Amino acid sequence: SQTIHQWPATLVQPVGSPLSLECTVEGTSNPNLYWYRQAAGRGLQLLFYSVGIGQISSEVPQNLSASRPQDRQFILSSKKLLLSDSGFYLCAWSAPGASHLEQYFGPGTRLTVT
Amino acid sequence: GQNIDQPTEMTATEGAIVQINCTYQTSGFNGLFWYQQHAGEAPTFLSYNVLDGLEEKGRFSSFLSRSKGYSYLLLKELQMKDSASYLCAVRDSNYQLIWGAGTKLIIKP
């Protein structure tokens, strides 16, 4: 069966510090991978998605970046965090191909920028 | 622009039935999803509708009307563990999911 891991679970970082969140998927090959952010009381905002190694599409221009160095690894980074980067970050995967159905989410990382 | 509308919050009684509505305006339509999200946790998949009509899955049912841009999630025999946020999401013509802000459902004994 497929599983998705994210770490860390919680993170408190000062403004201006760097960020690296990691997501890995097990039990599937060539998944579509997604990074979302969810602000308190808000819907999910798609940040990045990837259909393959080294293929990243950015949905929202900001100070975040994503990389996919391996088939089942997706990393979200920032060189300098802003207060507005606080939120609940979710990684998700779906089966490969345009006809993929539901997305499966990791446990999330709660980021607080102070 | 693309828009998904859901009520912000609803309250219901344990054992009762509740209907959570979702209306959408998107660039194309390739299916509608309902997810459940307990506080502090990740969303989990509940249902998927791509054709008009009702899809039943145990205590949960989901309805879709594409001509009206409307869906609802029906929860029967409510249990305390059903207290959660329910997220409506529509897949647009680019196969990207557009998410609503979610409906927080509060179940009272």
CSV table of C-alpha atoms in Angstrom, one decimal:
chain,number,residue,atom,x,y,z
A,1,SER,CA,0.0,0.0,0.0
A,2,GLN,CA,1.0,3.6,-0.5
A,3,THR,CA,2.1,5.9,2.3
A,4,ILE,CA,3.2,9.5,2.4
A,5,HIS,CA,5.5,11.0,4.9
A,6,GLN,CA,6.2,14.6,5.9
A,7,TRP,CA,8.5,16.1,8.3
A,8,PRO,CA,8.8,17.9,10.5
A,9,ALA,CA,5.3,17.9,12.0
A,10,THR,CA,5.7,21.3,13.6
A,11,LEU,CA,8.3,24.1,13.1
A,12,VAL,CA,8.8,27.5,14.6
A,13,GLN,CA,11.2,29.7,12.7
A,14,PRO,CA,12.2,33.4,12.9
A,15,VAL,CA,11.6,35.8,10.1
A,16,GLY,CA,14.4,35.7,7.6
A,17,SER,CA,15.5,32.2,8.3
A,18,PRO,CA,15.6,29.4,5.7
A,19,LEU,CA,13.1,26.6,5.3
A,20,SER,CA,13.2,23.1,4.1
A,21,LEU,CA,10.2,20.7,4.3
A,22,GLU,CA,10.4,17.2,3.0
A,23,CYS,CA,7.8,14.8,1.6
A,24,THR,CA,8.3,11.3,0.5
A,25,VAL,CA,5.9,8.7,-0.9
A,26,GLU,CA,6.2,5.0,-0.7
A,27,GLY,CA,4.5,2.2,-2.6
A,28,THR,CA,4.0,3.9,-6.0
A,29,SER,CA,6.1,5.0,-8.9
A,30,ASN,CA,6.1,8.3,-10.8
A,31,PRO,CA,3.3,9.9,-8.7
A,32,ASN,CA,2.0,13.4,-9.2
A,33,LEU,CA,3.2,15.4,-6.2
A,34,TYR,CA,1.7,18.6,-4.7
A,35,TRP,CA,2.5,21.2,-2.1
A,36,TYR,CA,-0.4,23.1,-0.6
A,37,ARG,CA,-0.6,25.7,2.1
A,38,GLN,CA,-3.7,26.1,4.3
A,39,ALA,CA,-4.1,29.3,6.3
A,40,ALA,CA,-6.3,29.2,9.4
A,41,GLY,CA,-9.9,29.0,8.3
A,42,ARG,CA,-9.1,29.1,4.7
A,43,GLY,CA,-9.1,26.7,1.8
A,44,LEU,CA,-6.1,24.8,0.4
A,45,GLN,CA,-3.9,26.9,-1.8
A,46,LEU,CA,-1.9,25.0,-4.4
A,47,LEU,CA,1.8,26.1,-4.3
A,48,PHE,CA,3.6,23.7,-6.6
A,49,TYR,CA,2.9,20.5,-8.4
A,50,SER,CA,5.2,18.0,-10.2
A,51,VAL,CA,4.5,15.3,-12.7
A,52,GLY,CA,8.1,13.9,-12.7
A,53,ILE,CA,11.7,14.3,-11.6
A,54,GLY,CA,12.9,17.9,-12.1
A,55,GLN,CA,9.5,19.0,-13.4
A,56,ILE,CA,8.0,21.7,-11.2
A,57,SER,CA,5.0,23.9,-11.9
A,58,SER,CA,4.5,27.0,-9.7
A,59,GLU,CA,1.0,28.2,-9.1
A,60,VAL,CA,1.6,31.2,-6.9
A,61,PRO,CA,4.7,33.5,-7.3
A,62,GLN,CA,6.3,34.0,-3.8
A,63,ASN,CA,9.5,33.4,-1.9
A,64,LEU,CA,9.0,29.7,-1.9
A,65,SER,CA,10.5,27.1,-4.2
A,66,ALA,CA,10.1,23.4,-4.7
A,67,SER,CA,12.4,20.6,-6.0
A,68,ARG,CA,12.0,17.0,-6.9
A,69,PRO,CA,15.4,15.4,-6.7
A,70,GLN,CA,14.0,11.8,-6.8
A,71,ASP,CA,10.9,10.2,-8.1
A,72,ARG,CA,9.2,10.0,-4.7
A,73,GLN,CA,10.7,13.0,-2.9
A,74,PHE,CA,9.4,16.5,-3.0
A,75,ILE,CA,11.0,19.4,-1.1
A,76,LEU,CA,9.6,22.8,-0.3
A,77,SER,CA,12.2,25.5,0.5
A,78,SER,CA,12.6,29.1,1.2
A,79,LYS,CA,15.8,31.2,1.5
A,80,LYS,CA,14.1,33.9,3.8
A,81,LEU,CA,10.8,33.3,5.6
A,82,LEU,CA,8.2,36.0,5.9
A,83,LEU,CA,5.5,36.2,8.6
A,84,SER,CA,2.9,35.5,6.0
A,85,ASP,CA,4.5,32.1,5.3
A,86,SER,CA,3.0,30.8,8.5
A,87,GLY,CA,0.4,28.1,7.9
A,88,PHE,CA,-0.3,24.4,7.6
A,89,TYR,CA,1.7,22.9,4.7
A,90,LEU,CA,0.4,19.7,3.1
A,91,CYS,CA,2.1,17.4,0.6
A,92,ALA,CA,-0.2,15.2,-1.5
A,93,TRP,CA,0.2,12.6,-4.2
A,94,SER,CA,-2.0,11.2,-6.9
A,95,ALA,CA,-1.6,8.4,-9.4
A,96,PRO,CA,0.3,9.4,-12.6
A,97,GLY,CA,-1.5,10.4,-15.8
A,98,ALA,CA,-4.1,13.0,-16.6
A,99,SER,CA,-7.0,10.8,-15.5
A,100,HIS,CA,-5.8,10.6,-11.9
A,101,LEU,CA,-8.5,10.8,-9.3
A,102,GLU,CA,-8.2,11.7,-5.7
A,103,GLN,CA,-5.2,13.1,-4.0
A,104,TYR,CA,-3.8,11.6,-0.8
A,105,PHE,CA,-2.4,13.9,1.8
A,106,GLY,CA,0.5,13.6,4.2
A,107,PRO,CA,0.1,14.5,7.8
A,108,GLY,CA,1.2,18.1,7.3
A,109,THR,CA,3.7,20.5,8.8
A,110,ARG,CA,2.5,23.3,10.9
A,111,LEU,CA,4.9,26.3,10.4
A,112,THR,CA,4.9,29.3,12.6
A,113,VAL,CA,7.1,32.2,11.6
A,114,THR,CA,7.9,34.6,14.5
B,1,GLY,CA,-12.2,33.8,-11.8
B,2,GLN,CA,-12.8,30.5,-10.3
B,3,ASN,CA,-14.8,30.2,-7.1
B,4,ILE,CA,-16.1,27.6,-4.7
B,5,ASP,CA,-18.7,28.6,-2.1
B,6,GLN,CA,-19.6,26.6,1.0
B,7,PRO,CA,-21.1,27.7,4.3
B,8,THR,CA,-18.5,28.6,6.9
B,9,GLU,CA,-20.0,26.6,9.7
B,10,MET,CA,-23.0,24.4,10.5
B,11,THR,CA,-24.3,22.8,13.6
B,12,ALA,CA,-26.3,19.5,13.9
B,13,THR,CA,-27.4,17.1,16.5
B,14,GLU,CA,-26.0,13.6,17.0
B,15,GLY,CA,-28.2,11.0,15.2
B,16,ALA,CA,-29.7,13.6,12.8
B,17,ILE,CA,-29.1,14.3,9.1
B,18,VAL,CA,-27.2,17.3,7.7
B,19,GLN,CA,-26.7,18.6,4.2
B,20,ILE,CA,-23.6,20.6,3.3
B,21,ASN,CA,-23.9,22.6,0.1
B,22,CYS,CA,-21.3,23.6,-2.4
B,23,THR,CA,-21.6,25.9,-5.5
B,24,TYR,CA,-18.9,26.4,-8.0
B,25,GLN,CA,-17.8,28.5,-10.9
B,26,THR,CA,-14.8,27.1,-12.6
B,27,SER,CA,-13.0,27.1,-16.0
B,28,GLY,CA,-14.2,23.7,-17.1
B,29,PHE,CA,-15.3,20.8,-15.0
B,30,ASN,CA,-13.6,17.4,-14.6
B,31,GLY,CA,-15.1,16.2,-11.4
B,32,LEU,CA,-16.0,17.3,-7.8
B,33,PHE,CA,-14.5,15.9,-4.6
B,34,TRP,CA,-15.5,16.0,-1.0
B,35,TYR,CA,-12.9,15.7,1.7
B,36,GLN,CA,-13.1,15.4,5.5
B,37,GLN,CA,-10.6,17.2,7.6
B,38,HIS,CA,-10.4,16.9,11.4
B,39,ALA,CA,-8.8,19.8,13.3
B,40,GLY,CA,-5.0,19.8,12.9
B,41,GLU,CA,-5.0,16.8,10.5
B,42,ALA,CA,-4.8,16.3,6.8
B,43,PRO,CA,-7.8,16.0,4.6
B,44,THR,CA,-9.1,12.5,3.7
B,45,PHE,CA,-11.0,11.6,0.6
B,46,LEU,CA,-14.8,11.0,1.0
B,47,SER,CA,-16.4,11.1,-2.4
B,48,TYR,CA,-16.1,11.9,-6.1
B,49,ASN,CA,-18.8,12.9,-8.6
B,50,VAL,CA,-18.3,13.5,-12.3
B,51,LEU,CA,-21.8,12.7,-13.6
B,52,ASP,CA,-25.1,14.2,-12.4
B,53,GLY,CA,-26.9,12.3,-9.6
B,54,LEU,CA,-26.4,10.8,-6.2
B,55,GLU,CA,-23.5,8.7,-5.1
B,56,GLU,CA,-24.1,6.8,-1.9
B,57,LYS,CA,-21.3,5.4,0.4
B,58,GLY,CA,-22.6,4.2,3.7
B,59,ARG,CA,-23.7,7.1,5.9
B,60,PHE,CA,-22.4,9.6,3.4
B,61,SER,CA,-23.9,10.6,0.1
B,62,SER,CA,-22.9,13.2,-2.5
B,63,PHE,CA,-25.0,14.8,-5.1
B,64,LEU,CA,-24.0,16.7,-8.3
B,65,SER,CA,-25.8,18.9,-10.7
B,66,ARG,CA,-23.4,20.2,-13.4
B,67,SER,CA,-26.0,22.4,-15.0
B,68,LYS,CA,-26.5,24.3,-11.7
B,69,GLY,CA,-22.9,24.2,-10.6
B,70,TYR,CA,-24.0,22.6,-7.4
B,71,SER,CA,-23.2,19.7,-5.1
B,72,TYR,CA,-24.1,18.6,-1.6
B,73,LEU,CA,-22.8,16.2,0.9
B,74,LEU,CA,-25.4,14.4,3.0
B,75,LEU,CA,-24.4,12.9,6.3
B,76,LYS,CA,-26.9,10.6,8.0
B,77,GLU,CA,-27.0,9.2,11.5
B,78,LEU,CA,-24.5,11.8,12.7
B,79,GLN,CA,-21.9,10.7,15.2
B,80,MET,CA,-19.7,12.9,17.4
B,81,LYS,CA,-16.7,11.8,15.3
B,82,ASP,CA,-18.2,13.5,12.3
B,83,SER,CA,-17.3,16.8,13.8
B,84,ALA,CA,-14.8,18.1,11.3
B,85,SER,CA,-14.4,20.4,8.3
B,86,TYR,CA,-15.8,19.3,5.0
B,87,LEU,CA,-14.0,20.5,1.9
B,88,CYS,CA,-15.4,20.8,-1.6
B,89,ALA,CA,-13.0,20.8,-4.5
B,90,VAL,CA,-13.6,20.9,-8.2
B,91,ARG,CA,-11.1,19.8,-10.9
B,92,ASP,CA,-11.0,22.3,-13.7
B,93,SER,CA,-10.2,22.0,-17.4
B,94,ASN,CA,-6.5,21.8,-16.6
B,95,TYR,CA,-7.1,19.0,-14.2
B,96,GLN,CA,-6.1,21.2,-11.2
B,97,LEU,CA,-8.2,21.1,-8.0
B,98,ILE,CA,-9.8,24.3,-6.9
B,99,TRP,CA,-10.7,24.2,-3.2
B,100,GLY,CA,-13.4,25.7,-1.2
B,101,ALA,CA,-12.6,27.1,2.3
B,102,GLY,CA,-14.5,24.3,3.9
B,103,THR,CA,-17.5,23.9,6.2
B,104,LYS,CA,-16.9,23.4,9.8
B,105,LEU,CA,-19.5,20.9,11.1
B,106,ILE,CA,-20.2,20.9,14.8
B,107,ILE,CA,-22.1,18.0,16.3
B,108,LYS,CA,-24.0,18.4,19.5
B,109,PRO,CA,-25.1,15.6,21.8
